[in-house]
Amino acid sequence: MIASPFPEYVGFSISTMDDVNGLAIHPDELRSLGKKAREKRRREFIMGRAASRNALMRAGCTDPPPVLRGAMGEPLWPEGYVGAISHTSVVAVSAVCPVILASGIGLDVEDMGEPVELPVFNLVCSDSELQWIHASRDECQLRFRMIFSAKEAAYKAFFPLVGAYIDFKDAELRRDDDTGIFHGTILKNISSRVHKGQTFTAESRLSGNVVLSHVLLPHAFRDGPVHLD
């Protein structure tokens, strides 16, 4: 079981592939997926939207509307809420929070699965991140997935502020091995509210056979650059 990594005011929910046949989502949500989606993608989508509905209710949205898809495939949350959805082939997680409490939520879950080829590391990671990954030969696959997943979570969290996905190398992470927290720095000007040098924190942990990462951006991010270090 994956436990919520968030404070209590954040609604968090999990759905599994074993639950799919008993899950019901709004017809408009299925239509937003499109008719050409393959069965595997359809089942993953159902898992995610079922988790998002439960997360919305736990965050205080008593009658959640359908969570449709935006132009870039992002979930469109009800007014007054921010959230995130992520899934593997067998589990989906969602987190939602009132916008008065946070400006963005990022959530990512990655199956450890097959080893990632080393050339992929270079597409995702900076030189300093690669040094941290390769500092532990036995854990380099885990460390890469933690970096990858933490960046995915960060980019989802920043999406409501910039309206676009940030590239992997637009941010750099530094792991504090004492606390297990990643300290992130934005490396370029992204928008009027997300600038070069801006900082954030991310957490990533191994839970069973999946890596779960999350980011919670303070409400103050909506007003302009914030430095958390």
Backbone as CSV, one residue per row, in Angstrom:
resi,resn,N_x,N_y,N_z,CA_x,CA_y,CA_z,C_x,C_y,C_z
1,MET,0.842,-1.197,0.000,0.000,0.000,0.000,0.880,1.250,0.000
2,ILE,0.553,2.204,-0.851,1.287,3.462,-0.932,0.619,4.466,-0.003
3,ALA,1.370,4.969,0.955,0.835,5.949,1.898,0.983,7.355,1.336
4,SER,0.092,8.242,1.739,0.169,9.631,1.289,1.441,10.287,1.814
5,PRO,2.194,10.960,0.931,3.377,11.691,1.379,3.072,13.142,1.748
6,PHE,1.800,13.531,1.664,1.410,14.933,1.800,0.859,15.251,3.186
7,PRO,0.773,16.553,3.522,0.062,16.966,4.740,-1.412,16.573,4.666
8,GLU,-2.087,16.619,5.802,-3.474,16.154,5.872,-4.427,16.968,5.009
9,TYR,-4.112,18.241,4.734,-5.039,19.063,3.957,-5.011,18.734,2.466
10,VAL,-4.123,17.851,2.053,-4.065,17.414,0.655,-4.817,16.098,0.525
11,GLY,-5.811,16.067,-0.357,-6.524,14.826,-0.620,-5.664,13.887,-1.444
12,PHE,-5.578,12.629,-1.037,-4.725,11.650,-1.715,-5.503,10.361,-1.889
13,SER,-5.360,9.731,-3.059,-6.097,8.497,-3.301,-5.322,7.588,-4.250
14,ILE,-5.595,6.295,-4.129,-4.953,5.267,-4.951,-6.035,4.411,-5.599
15,SER,-5.815,4.031,-6.853,-6.633,3.025,-7.528,-5.691,2.000,-8.140
16,THR,-6.123,0.757,-8.222,-5.292,-0.282,-8.813,-5.997,-0.918,-10.001
17,MET,-5.220,-1.614,-10.815,-5.800,-2.277,-11.971,-6.807,-3.340,-11.551
18,ASP,-6.620,-3.914,-10.375,-7.576,-4.906,-9.881,-8.949,-4.293,-9.654
19,ASP,-8.993,-2.962,-9.464,-10.256,-2.281,-9.174,-10.987,-1.821,-10.434
20,VAL,-10.317,-1.855,-11.594,-10.827,-1.159,-12.775,-12.235,-1.585,-13.141
21,ASN,-12.518,-2.870,-13.106,-13.843,-3.335,-13.528,-14.953,-2.792,-12.645
22,GLY,-14.621,-2.420,-11.412,-15.634,-1.877,-10.516,-15.619,-0.370,-10.421
23,LEU,-14.760,0.283,-11.203,-14.639,1.733,-11.144,-15.538,2.395,-12.175
24,ALA,-16.150,3.483,-11.777,-16.999,4.253,-12.689,-16.462,5.671,-12.783
25,ILE,-16.301,6.163,-14.010,-15.898,7.553,-14.194,-16.921,8.231,-15.094
26,HIS,-16.894,9.547,-15.114,-17.876,10.318,-15.865,-17.710,10.072,-17.367
27,PRO,-18.820,9.926,-18.110,-18.726,9.711,-19.563,-17.932,10.796,-20.282
28,ASP,-18.023,12.042,-19.793,-17.257,13.122,-20.429,-15.755,12.909,-20.272
29,GLU,-15.355,12.287,-19.170,-13.936,11.989,-18.985,-13.470,10.971,-20.014
30,LEU,-14.256,9.922,-20.217,-13.893,8.930,-21.230,-13.865,9.542,-22.620
31,ARG,-14.817,10.416,-22.911,-14.830,11.068,-24.232,-13.596,11.938,-24.422
32,SER,-13.118,12.552,-23.351,-11.940,13.404,-23.477,-10.690,12.592,-23.791
33,LEU,-10.715,11.308,-23.474,-9.581,10.443,-23.797,-9.501,10.176,-25.291
34,GLY,-10.658,10.125,-25.951,-10.680,9.877,-27.391,-10.990,8.421,-27.709
35,LYS,-11.563,8.207,-28.880,-12.003,6.871,-29.276,-10.857,5.959,-29.691
36,LYS,-9.708,6.531,-30.023,-8.608,5.721,-30.550,-7.703,5.150,-29.460
37,ALA,-7.984,5.474,-28.223,-7.139,4.980,-27.131,-7.225,3.457,-27.034
38,ARG,-6.078,2.829,-26.884,-6.044,1.383,-26.733,-6.572,0.977,-25.363
39,GLU,-6.919,-0.309,-25.240,-7.539,-0.793,-24.006,-6.634,-0.570,-22.796
40,LYS,-5.340,-0.805,-22.951,-4.416,-0.599,-21.831,-4.444,0.856,-21.381
41,ARG,-4.386,1.781,-22.334,-4.423,3.207,-22.000,-5.766,3.566,-21.376
42,ARG,-6.835,2.989,-21.875,-8.168,3.268,-21.345,-8.266,2.834,-19.883
43,ARG,-7.731,1.661,-19.575,-7.796,1.155,-18.202,-6.944,2.012,-17.264
44,GLU,-5.782,2.434,-17.742,-4.937,3.312,-16.931,-5.625,4.653,-16.687
45,PHE,-6.303,5.155,-17.709,-7.018,6.426,-17.585,-8.139,6.313,-16.554
46,ILE,-8.872,5.204,-16.594,-9.951,4.986,-15.628,-9.391,4.943,-14.208
47,MET,-8.280,4.230,-14.031,-7.640,4.202,-12.705,-7.334,5.612,-12.222
48,GLY,-6.724,6.413,-13.093,-6.319,7.760,-12.711,-7.489,8.660,-12.380
49,ARG,-8.533,8.607,-13.203,-9.682,9.481,-12.952,-10.468,9.039,-11.729
50,ALA,-10.527,7.754,-11.463,-11.178,7.292,-10.235,-10.404,7.777,-9.011
51,ALA,-9.084,7.711,-9.084,-8.262,8.211,-7.974,-8.443,9.713,-7.803
52,SER,-8.533,10.440,-8.917,-8.669,11.898,-8.821,-10.007,12.292,-8.203
53,ARG,-11.057,11.548,-8.512,-12.366,11.860,-7.921,-12.321,11.685,-6.400
54,ASN,-11.741,10.590,-5.949,-11.632,10.363,-4.505,-10.750,11.415,-3.843
55,ALA,-9.660,11.795,-4.524,-8.766,12.810,-3.963,-9.476,14.153,-3.845
56,LEU,-10.272,14.501,-4.849,-11.034,15.748,-4.798,-11.982,15.762,-3.600
57,MET,-12.687,14.668,-3.386,-13.620,14.617,-2.259,-12.875,14.728,-0.932
58,ARG,-11.722,14.107,-0.843,-10.942,14.180,0.391,-10.339,15.561,0.601
59,ALA,-10.246,16.336,-0.483,-9.730,17.707,-0.368,-10.843,18.711,-0.104
60,GLY,-12.095,18.233,-0.020,-13.203,19.119,0.311,-14.153,19.423,-0.818
61,CYS,-13.928,18.854,-1.996,-14.842,19.052,-3.130,-15.906,17.963,-3.050
62,THR,-17.053,18.293,-2.502,-18.041,17.273,-2.152,-18.736,16.648,-3.355
63,ASP,-18.840,17.377,-4.454,-19.490,16.846,-5.658,-18.581,17.118,-6.857
64,PRO,-17.523,16.334,-7.019,-16.514,16.639,-8.038,-17.074,16.574,-9.458
65,PRO,-16.785,17.579,-10.268,-17.141,17.521,-11.682,-16.155,16.616,-12.411
66,PRO,-16.431,16.272,-13.664,-15.461,15.469,-14.416,-14.141,16.211,-14.585
67,VAL,-13.061,15.473,-14.487,-11.725,16.038,-14.708,-11.351,15.739,-16.159
68,LEU,-11.511,16.740,-17.011,-11.261,16.565,-18.438,-9.783,16.788,-18.742
69,ARG,-9.441,16.767,-20.027,-8.048,16.912,-20.452,-7.862,18.226,-21.190
70,GLY,-6.745,18.919,-20.886,-6.411,20.153,-21.568,-5.713,19.900,-22.887
71,ALA,-5.283,20.982,-23.522,-4.672,20.901,-24.848,-3.392,20.080,-24.855
72,MET,-2.703,20.024,-23.724,-1.454,19.270,-23.639,-1.630,17.958,-22.873
73,GLY,-2.883,17.553,-22.703,-3.164,16.305,-22.012,-3.229,16.427,-20.507
74,GLU,-3.047,17.653,-20.000,-3.051,17.855,-18.548,-4.467,17.754,-17.990
75,PRO,-4.628,17.275,-16.757,-5.957,17.251,-16.144,-6.444,18.664,-15.846
76,LEU,-7.713,18.907,-16.122,-8.324,20.215,-15.869,-9.102,20.133,-14.555
77,TRP,-8.533,20.707,-13.510,-9.127,20.607,-12.180,-10.237,21.634,-11.989
78,PRO,-11.186,21.350,-11.105,-12.235,22.332,-10.819,-11.626,23.642,-10.326
79,GLU,-12.330,24.732,-10.579,-11.857,26.032,-10.109,-11.653,25.989,-8.593
80,GLY,-10.515,26.511,-8.162,-10.219,26.535,-6.738,-9.377,25.375,-6.250
81,TYR,-8.982,24.484,-7.173,-8.183,23.325,-6.781,-6.997,23.144,-7.724
82,VAL,-5.928,22.587,-7.190,-4.798,22.133,-7.994,-4.567,20.664,-7.660
83,GLY,-3.980,19.943,-8.591,-3.778,18.525,-8.332,-2.869,17.879,-9.344
84,ALA,-2.709,16.583,-9.189,-1.868,15.807,-10.096,-2.346,14.362,-10.100
85,ILE,-2.072,13.693,-11.212,-2.383,12.275,-11.375,-1.144,11.602,-11.951
86,SER,-0.874,10.388,-11.506,0.201,9.605,-12.107,-0.169,8.132,-12.024
87,HIS,0.382,7.336,-12.923,0.070,5.906,-12.898,1.203,5.080,-13.495
88,THR,1.254,3.830,-13.080,2.014,2.803,-13.773,0.986,1.942,-14.504
89,SER,1.378,0.763,-14.922,0.416,-0.115,-15.591,-0.536,-0.785,-14.608
90,VAL,-0.242,-0.697,-13.297,-1.065,-1.420,-12.329,-1.610,-0.558,-11.201
91,VAL,-1.127,0.671,-11.044,-1.598,1.512,-9.949,-1.630,2.966,-10.399
92,ALA,-2.610,3.704,-9.892,-2.704,5.143,-10.149,-2.812,5.867,-8.817
93,VAL,-2.218,7.052,-8.756,-2.291,7.886,-7.558,-2.708,9.292,-7.971
94,SER,-3.394,9.965,-7.066,-3.802,11.344,-7.327,-3.753,12.133,-6.026
95,ALA,-3.402,13.408,-6.149,-3.382,14.314,-4.997,-4.016,15.633,-5.412
96,VAL,-4.828,16.213,-4.537,-5.559,17.448,-4.824,-5.546,18.328,-3.586
97,CYS,-5.500,19.647,-3.833,-5.444,20.595,-2.716,-6.161,21.885,-3.111
98,PRO,-6.851,22.547,-2.183,-7.400,23.868,-2.486,-6.284,24.835,-2.861
99,VAL,-6.549,25.670,-3.850,-5.517,26.573,-4.350,-5.132,27.628,-3.316
100,ILE,-5.975,27.852,-2.325,-5.615,28.807,-1.272,-4.507,28.264,-0.370
101,LEU,-4.231,26.966,-0.471,-3.211,26.345,0.371,-1.939,25.985,-0.383
102,ALA,-2.010,25.905,-1.708,-0.832,25.556,-2.506,-1.030,26.064,-3.924
103,SER,0.059,26.441,-4.565,-0.043,26.926,-5.944,0.163,25.814,-6.954
104,GLY,0.670,24.682,-6.507,0.865,23.565,-7.417,1.203,22.294,-6.666
105,ILE,0.740,21.178,-7.211,1.048,19.857,-6.666,1.659,19.023,-7.776
106,GLY,2.730,18.347,-7.458,3.326,17.404,-8.389,3.377,16.026,-7.772
107,LEU,3.070,15.016,-8.576,3.031,13.644,-8.089,3.462,12.736,-9.232
108,ASP,4.332,11.792,-8.945,4.763,10.853,-9.982,5.049,9.500,-9.356
109,VAL,4.648,8.446,-10.054,4.922,7.088,-9.614,5.557,6.337,-10.782
110,GLU,6.665,5.660,-10.511,7.421,4.949,-11.540,7.684,3.517,-11.083
111,ASP,7.374,2.568,-11.974,7.681,1.165,-11.713,9.175,0.937,-11.909
112,MET,9.824,0.244,-10.989,11.246,-0.044,-11.152,11.489,-0.856,-12.421
113,GLY,10.698,-1.879,-12.671,10.715,-2.588,-13.943,12.093,-2.947,-14.461
114,GLU,12.235,-2.826,-15.793,13.490,-3.159,-16.452,14.514,-2.045,-16.256
115,PRO,15.819,-2.391,-16.258,16.859,-1.363,-16.121,16.792,-0.334,-17.241
116,VAL,17.071,0.907,-16.907,17.133,1.989,-17.889,18.541,2.011,-18.478
117,GLU,18.634,2.146,-19.801,19.942,2.175,-20.449,20.672,3.468,-20.102
118,LEU,21.981,3.367,-19.948,22.779,4.502,-19.488,22.662,5.742,-20.377
119,PRO,22.570,5.621,-21.723,22.433,6.845,-22.529,21.221,7.692,-22.149
120,VAL,20.177,7.052,-21.619,18.985,7.796,-21.213,19.308,8.702,-20.031
121,PHE,20.234,8.262,-19.181,20.617,9.084,-18.035,21.039,10.479,-18.487
122,ASN,21.804,10.526,-19.591,22.350,11.803,-20.064,21.273,12.738,-20.599
123,LEU,20.147,12.180,-21.042,19.059,13.004,-21.573,18.285,13.698,-20.458
124,VAL,18.347,13.147,-19.267,17.531,13.616,-18.148,18.346,14.411,-17.133
125,CYS,19.603,14.018,-16.944,20.365,14.473,-15.781,21.483,15.448,-16.129
126,SER,21.742,16.353,-15.203,22.898,17.246,-15.292,24.150,16.488,-14.850
127,ASP,25.309,17.109,-15.019,26.560,16.462,-14.618,26.577,16.153,-13.125
128,SER,26.113,17.096,-12.315,26.135,16.859,-10.867,25.141,15.770,-10.465
129,GLU,24.004,15.698,-11.148,23.041,14.630,-10.877,23.623,13.276,-11.261
130,LEU,24.332,13.221,-12.393,24.974,11.971,-12.813,26.024,11.526,-11.801
131,GLN,26.743,12.476,-11.246,27.745,12.133,-10.234,27.088,11.476,-9.030
132,TRP,25.954,12.015,-8.596,25.242,11.424,-7.456,24.727,10.033,-7.805
133,ILE,24.202,9.867,-9.008,23.677,8.566,-9.432,24.773,7.507,-9.426
134,HIS,25.915,7.834,-10.013,26.984,6.841,-10.175,27.848,6.689,-8.931
135,ALA,27.603,7.506,-7.915,28.354,7.371,-6.663,28.020,6.069,-5.945
136,SER,26.871,5.474,-6.282,26.478,4.191,-5.697,26.197,3.211,-6.832
137,ARG,27.151,2.344,-7.107,26.999,1.412,-8.224,25.781,0.511,-8.035
138,ASP,25.546,0.072,-6.812,24.440,-0.851,-6.556,23.077,-0.175,-6.680
139,GLU,23.043,1.143,-6.524,21.757,1.846,-6.519,21.598,2.809,-7.690
140,CYS,22.435,2.702,-8.719,22.369,3.714,-9.776,21.027,3.698,-10.500
141,GLN,20.413,2.509,-10.689,19.105,2.459,-11.339,18.036,3.116,-10.464
142,LEU,18.073,2.819,-9.169,17.126,3.446,-8.244,17.338,4.949,-8.204
143,ARG,18.581,5.381,-8.119,18.855,6.813,-8.036,18.413,7.540,-9.306
144,PHE,18.628,6.913,-10.458,18.157,7.558,-11.686,16.649,7.712,-11.663
145,ARG,15.943,6.664,-11.277,14.483,6.755,-11.258,14.004,7.792,-10.246
146,MET,14.725,7.948,-9.163,14.355,8.971,-8.186,14.518,10.370,-8.779
147,ILE,15.628,10.600,-9.488,15.827,11.891,-10.155,14.751,12.114,-11.208
148,PHE,14.550,11.110,-12.063,13.554,11.219,-13.130,12.172,11.505,-12.558
149,SER,11.789,10.730,-11.556,10.459,10.856,-10.974,10.280,12.186,-10.258
150,ALA,11.308,12.622,-9.528,11.218,13.906,-8.823,11.074,15.061,-9.808
151,LYS,11.771,14.984,-10.950,11.632,16.031,-11.962,10.244,16.000,-12.591
152,GLU,9.730,14.806,-12.857,8.365,14.704,-13.383,7.375,15.355,-12.417
153,ALA,7.515,15.066,-11.138,6.622,15.660,-10.140,6.763,17.172,-10.108
154,ALA,7.996,17.665,-10.192,8.221,19.114,-10.164,7.581,19.794,-11.361
155,TYR,7.709,19.201,-12.530,7.177,19.840,-13.731,5.652,19.864,-13.710
156,LYS,5.040,18.827,-13.136,3.585,18.845,-12.980,3.164,19.941,-12.004
157,ALA,3.939,20.125,-10.951,3.606,21.153,-9.961,3.706,22.549,-10.555
158,PHE,4.699,22.776,-11.409,4.897,24.100,-11.995,3.966,24.375,-13.174
159,PHE,3.342,23.348,-13.731,2.535,23.538,-14.939,1.460,24.609,-14.783
160,PRO,0.695,24.649,-13.679,-0.337,25.697,-13.559,0.231,27.108,-13.577
161,LEU,1.505,27.260,-13.245,2.122,28.584,-13.188,2.710,29.017,-14.521
162,VAL,3.068,28.056,-15.363,3.745,28.395,-16.617,2.951,27.989,-17.853
163,GLY,1.971,27.091,-17.703,1.171,26.657,-18.841,1.933,25.821,-19.838
164,ALA,3.049,25.239,-19.407,3.858,24.405,-20.293,4.680,23.459,-19.432
165,TYR,5.115,22.372,-20.047,5.972,21.442,-19.334,7.421,21.891,-19.444
166,ILE,8.131,21.829,-18.342,9.525,22.237,-18.288,10.393,21.055,-18.720
167,ASP,11.422,21.324,-19.502,12.321,20.264,-19.944,13.119,19.706,-18.766
168,PHE,13.588,18.470,-18.918,14.308,17.815,-17.827,15.524,18.608,-17.371
169,LYS,16.212,19.230,-18.307,17.441,19.936,-17.942,17.214,21.415,-17.649
170,ASP,15.953,21.810,-17.495,15.646,23.181,-17.071,15.674,23.322,-15.558
171,ALA,15.863,22.212,-14.875,15.981,22.234,-13.411,17.051,21.238,-12.997
172,GLU,17.688,21.513,-11.885,18.730,20.623,-11.369,18.418,20.281,-9.924
173,LEU,18.618,19.018,-9.565,18.316,18.540,-8.222,19.592,18.186,-7.471
174,ARG,19.584,18.483,-6.193,20.687,18.109,-5.308,20.093,17.369,-4.112
175,ARG,20.541,16.151,-3.900,19.993,15.304,-2.839,20.679,15.566,-1.506
176,ASP,19.877,15.806,-0.494,20.383,15.865,0.876,20.217,14.466,1.460
177,ASP,21.299,13.719,1.554,21.199,12.328,1.983,20.827,12.188,3.455
178,ASP,20.959,13.245,4.230,20.560,13.191,5.638,19.043,13.250,5.794
179,THR,18.403,14.058,4.970,16.944,14.227,5.068,16.187,13.457,3.990
180,GLY,16.886,13.057,2.917,16.218,12.394,1.800,15.471,13.348,0.893
181,ILE,15.692,14.638,1.048,14.989,15.650,0.255,15.868,16.110,-0.903
182,PHE,15.238,16.281,-2.069,15.907,16.914,-3.197,15.678,18.421,-3.123
183,HIS,16.747,19.189,-3.253,16.648,20.637,-3.373,16.830,20.984,-4.846
184,GLY,15.800,21.576,-5.443,15.819,21.861,-6.869,16.044,23.330,-7.162
185,THR,16.689,23.592,-8.291,16.921,24.956,-8.756,16.508,25.062,-10.217
186,ILE,15.698,26.065,-10.545,15.338,26.340,-11.935,16.543,26.985,-12.619
187,LEU,16.898,26.506,-13.818,18.127,26.938,-14.481,17.916,27.965,-15.583
188,LYS,16.667,28.329,-15.876,16.399,29.336,-16.903,15.105,30.058,-16.567
189,ASN,14.906,31.211,-17.174,13.641,31.930,-17.001,12.547,31.196,-17.772
190,ILE,11.507,30.778,-17.064,10.426,30.006,-17.672,9.212,30.885,-17.942
191,SER,8.852,31.720,-16.978,7.695,32.604,-17.114,7.882,33.768,-16.149
192,SER,6.888,34.643,-16.099,6.982,35.800,-15.202,6.993,35.387,-13.737
193,ARG,6.535,34.168,-13.438,6.476,33.718,-12.049,7.475,32.608,-11.725
194,VAL,8.152,32.113,-12.738,9.143,31.054,-12.522,10.432,31.470,-13.205
195,HIS,11.431,31.830,-12.400,12.654,32.444,-12.897,13.877,31.570,-12.659
196,LYS,14.925,31.855,-13.402,16.229,31.243,-13.170,16.672,31.508,-11.731
197,GLY,17.148,30.478,-11.073,17.595,30.602,-9.693,16.529,30.298,-8.661
198,GLN,15.275,30.189,-9.081,14.196,29.873,-8.146,14.374,28.451,-7.610
199,THR,14.021,28.241,-6.369,14.259,26.949,-5.731,12.957,26.292,-5.291
200,PHE,13.030,24.989,-5.122,11.885,24.202,-4.657,12.438,22.933,-4.021
201,THR,11.581,22.189,-3.368,11.990,20.907,-2.798,11.117,19.794,-3.356
202,ALA,11.688,18.614,-3.432,10.977,17.425,-3.900,11.410,16.251,-3.035
203,GLU,10.510,15.304,-2.880,10.848,14.088,-2.141,10.546,12.880,-3.005
204,SER,11.393,11.882,-2.903,11.257,10.665,-3.698,11.619,9.482,-2.823
205,ARG,10.797,8.429,-2.878,11.068,7.274,-2.028,10.645,5.994,-2.740
206,LEU,11.263,4.903,-2.351,10.903,3.592,-2.874,9.816,2.997,-1.997
207,SER,8.701,2.603,-2.619,7.592,1.983,-1.899,7.254,0.678,-2.614
208,GLY,7.674,-0.438,-2.047,7.515,-1.705,-2.742,8.384,-1.724,-3.985
209,ASN,7.752,-1.879,-5.146,8.487,-1.904,-6.412,8.273,-0.640,-7.227
210,VAL,7.796,0.424,-6.581,7.600,1.685,-7.299,8.308,2.820,-6.571
211,VAL,8.709,3.803,-7.344,9.255,5.041,-6.795,8.145,6.081,-6.805
212,LEU,7.882,6.689,-5.670,6.854,7.724,-5.537,7.535,9.048,-5.220
213,SER,7.233,10.065,-6.019,7.818,11.395,-5.806,6.717,12.432,-5.710
214,HIS,6.980,13.477,-4.927,5.974,14.529,-4.805,6.618,15.889,-4.585
215,VAL,5.886,16.909,-5.008,6.267,18.311,-4.827,5.018,19.069,-4.411
216,LEU,5.145,19.942,-3.434,4.044,20.802,-3.006,4.561,22.236,-2.985
217,LEU,4.084,23.055,-3.928,4.545,24.437,-4.023,3.687,25.339,-3.141
218,PRO,4.291,26.163,-2.309,3.523,27.073,-1.454,2.653,28.016,-2.278
219,HIS,1.587,28.498,-1.657,0.693,29.426,-2.341,1.426,30.669,-2.811
220,ALA,2.479,31.067,-2.118,3.219,32.287,-2.463,3.823,32.240,-3.857
221,PHE,4.001,31.049,-4.434,4.548,30.952,-5.786,3.667,31.679,-6.801
222,ARG,2.372,31.795,-6.518,1.478,32.460,-7.465,1.756,33.952,-7.573
223,ASP,2.425,34.503,-6.591,2.675,35.944,-6.578,4.029,36.320,-7.156
224,GLY,4.848,35.333,-7.513,6.156,35.630,-8.081,7.212,34.700,-7.549
225,PRO,8.469,34.927,-7.913,9.549,34.023,-7.531,9.670,33.849,-6.024
226,VAL,9.861,32.602,-5.626,10.041,32.262,-4.221,11.290,31.396,-4.106
227,HIS,12.097,31.653,-3.101,13.292,30.849,-2.862,13.124,30.123,-1.538
228,LEU,13.231,28.800,-1.587,12.966,27.984,-0.407,14.228,27.582,0.334
229,ASP,15.402,27.785,-0.257,16.644,27.398,0.415,17.096,28.484,1.379
